[in-house]
C-alpha atoms as one frame of an Amber mdcrd trajectory, in Angstrom:
protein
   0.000   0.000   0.000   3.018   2.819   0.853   4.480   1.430  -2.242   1.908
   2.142  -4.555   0.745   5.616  -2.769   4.242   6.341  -3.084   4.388   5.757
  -7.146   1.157   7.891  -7.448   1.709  10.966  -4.966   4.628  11.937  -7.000
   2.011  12.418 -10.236  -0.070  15.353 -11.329  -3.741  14.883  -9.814  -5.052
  13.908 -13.429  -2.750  11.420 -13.629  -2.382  10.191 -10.248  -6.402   9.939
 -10.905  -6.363   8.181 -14.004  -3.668   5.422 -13.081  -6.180   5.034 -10.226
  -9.255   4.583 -12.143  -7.215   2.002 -13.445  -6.505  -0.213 -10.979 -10.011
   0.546  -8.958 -12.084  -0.879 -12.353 -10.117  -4.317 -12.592 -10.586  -4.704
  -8.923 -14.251  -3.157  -9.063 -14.597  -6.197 -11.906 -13.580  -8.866  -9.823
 -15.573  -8.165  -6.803 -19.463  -9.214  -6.390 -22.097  -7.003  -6.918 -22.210
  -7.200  -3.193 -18.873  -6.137  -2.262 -19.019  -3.638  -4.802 -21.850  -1.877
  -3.201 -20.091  -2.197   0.260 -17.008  -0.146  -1.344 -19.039   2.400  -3.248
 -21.242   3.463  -0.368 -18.197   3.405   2.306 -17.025   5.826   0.043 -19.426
   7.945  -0.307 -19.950   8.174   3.216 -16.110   8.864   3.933 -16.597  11.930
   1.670 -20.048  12.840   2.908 -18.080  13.927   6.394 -15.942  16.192   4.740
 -18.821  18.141   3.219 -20.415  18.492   7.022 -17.145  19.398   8.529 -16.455
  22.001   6.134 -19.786  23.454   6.694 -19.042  23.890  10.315 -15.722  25.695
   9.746 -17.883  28.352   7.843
């Protein structure tokens, strides 16, 4: 995990993006349609935090 955030945190954002996008849709394609939905929606809740905590520093 270090290894590969390593590789990509020296990239532009688009890039570091696309090379990710990469990776997450061949894993995304191997996993069931249930552990798909687990990812997507912990993900969506790890970023719906951010949007609450920012409106509190307002």
């Amino acid at each position: 995990m270090d290894e590969l955030f390593e590789m990509i945190s020296g990239m532009p954002p688009e890039n570091a993006l696309s090379e990710i996008t990469k990776i997450l849709s061949r894993l995304l394609e191997d996993m069931d349609s249930e552990a798909r939905e687990h990812f997507l929606m912990n993900l969506i809740t790890k970023f719906e935090g951010d949007k609450v905590s920012s409106l509190v520093n307002l």
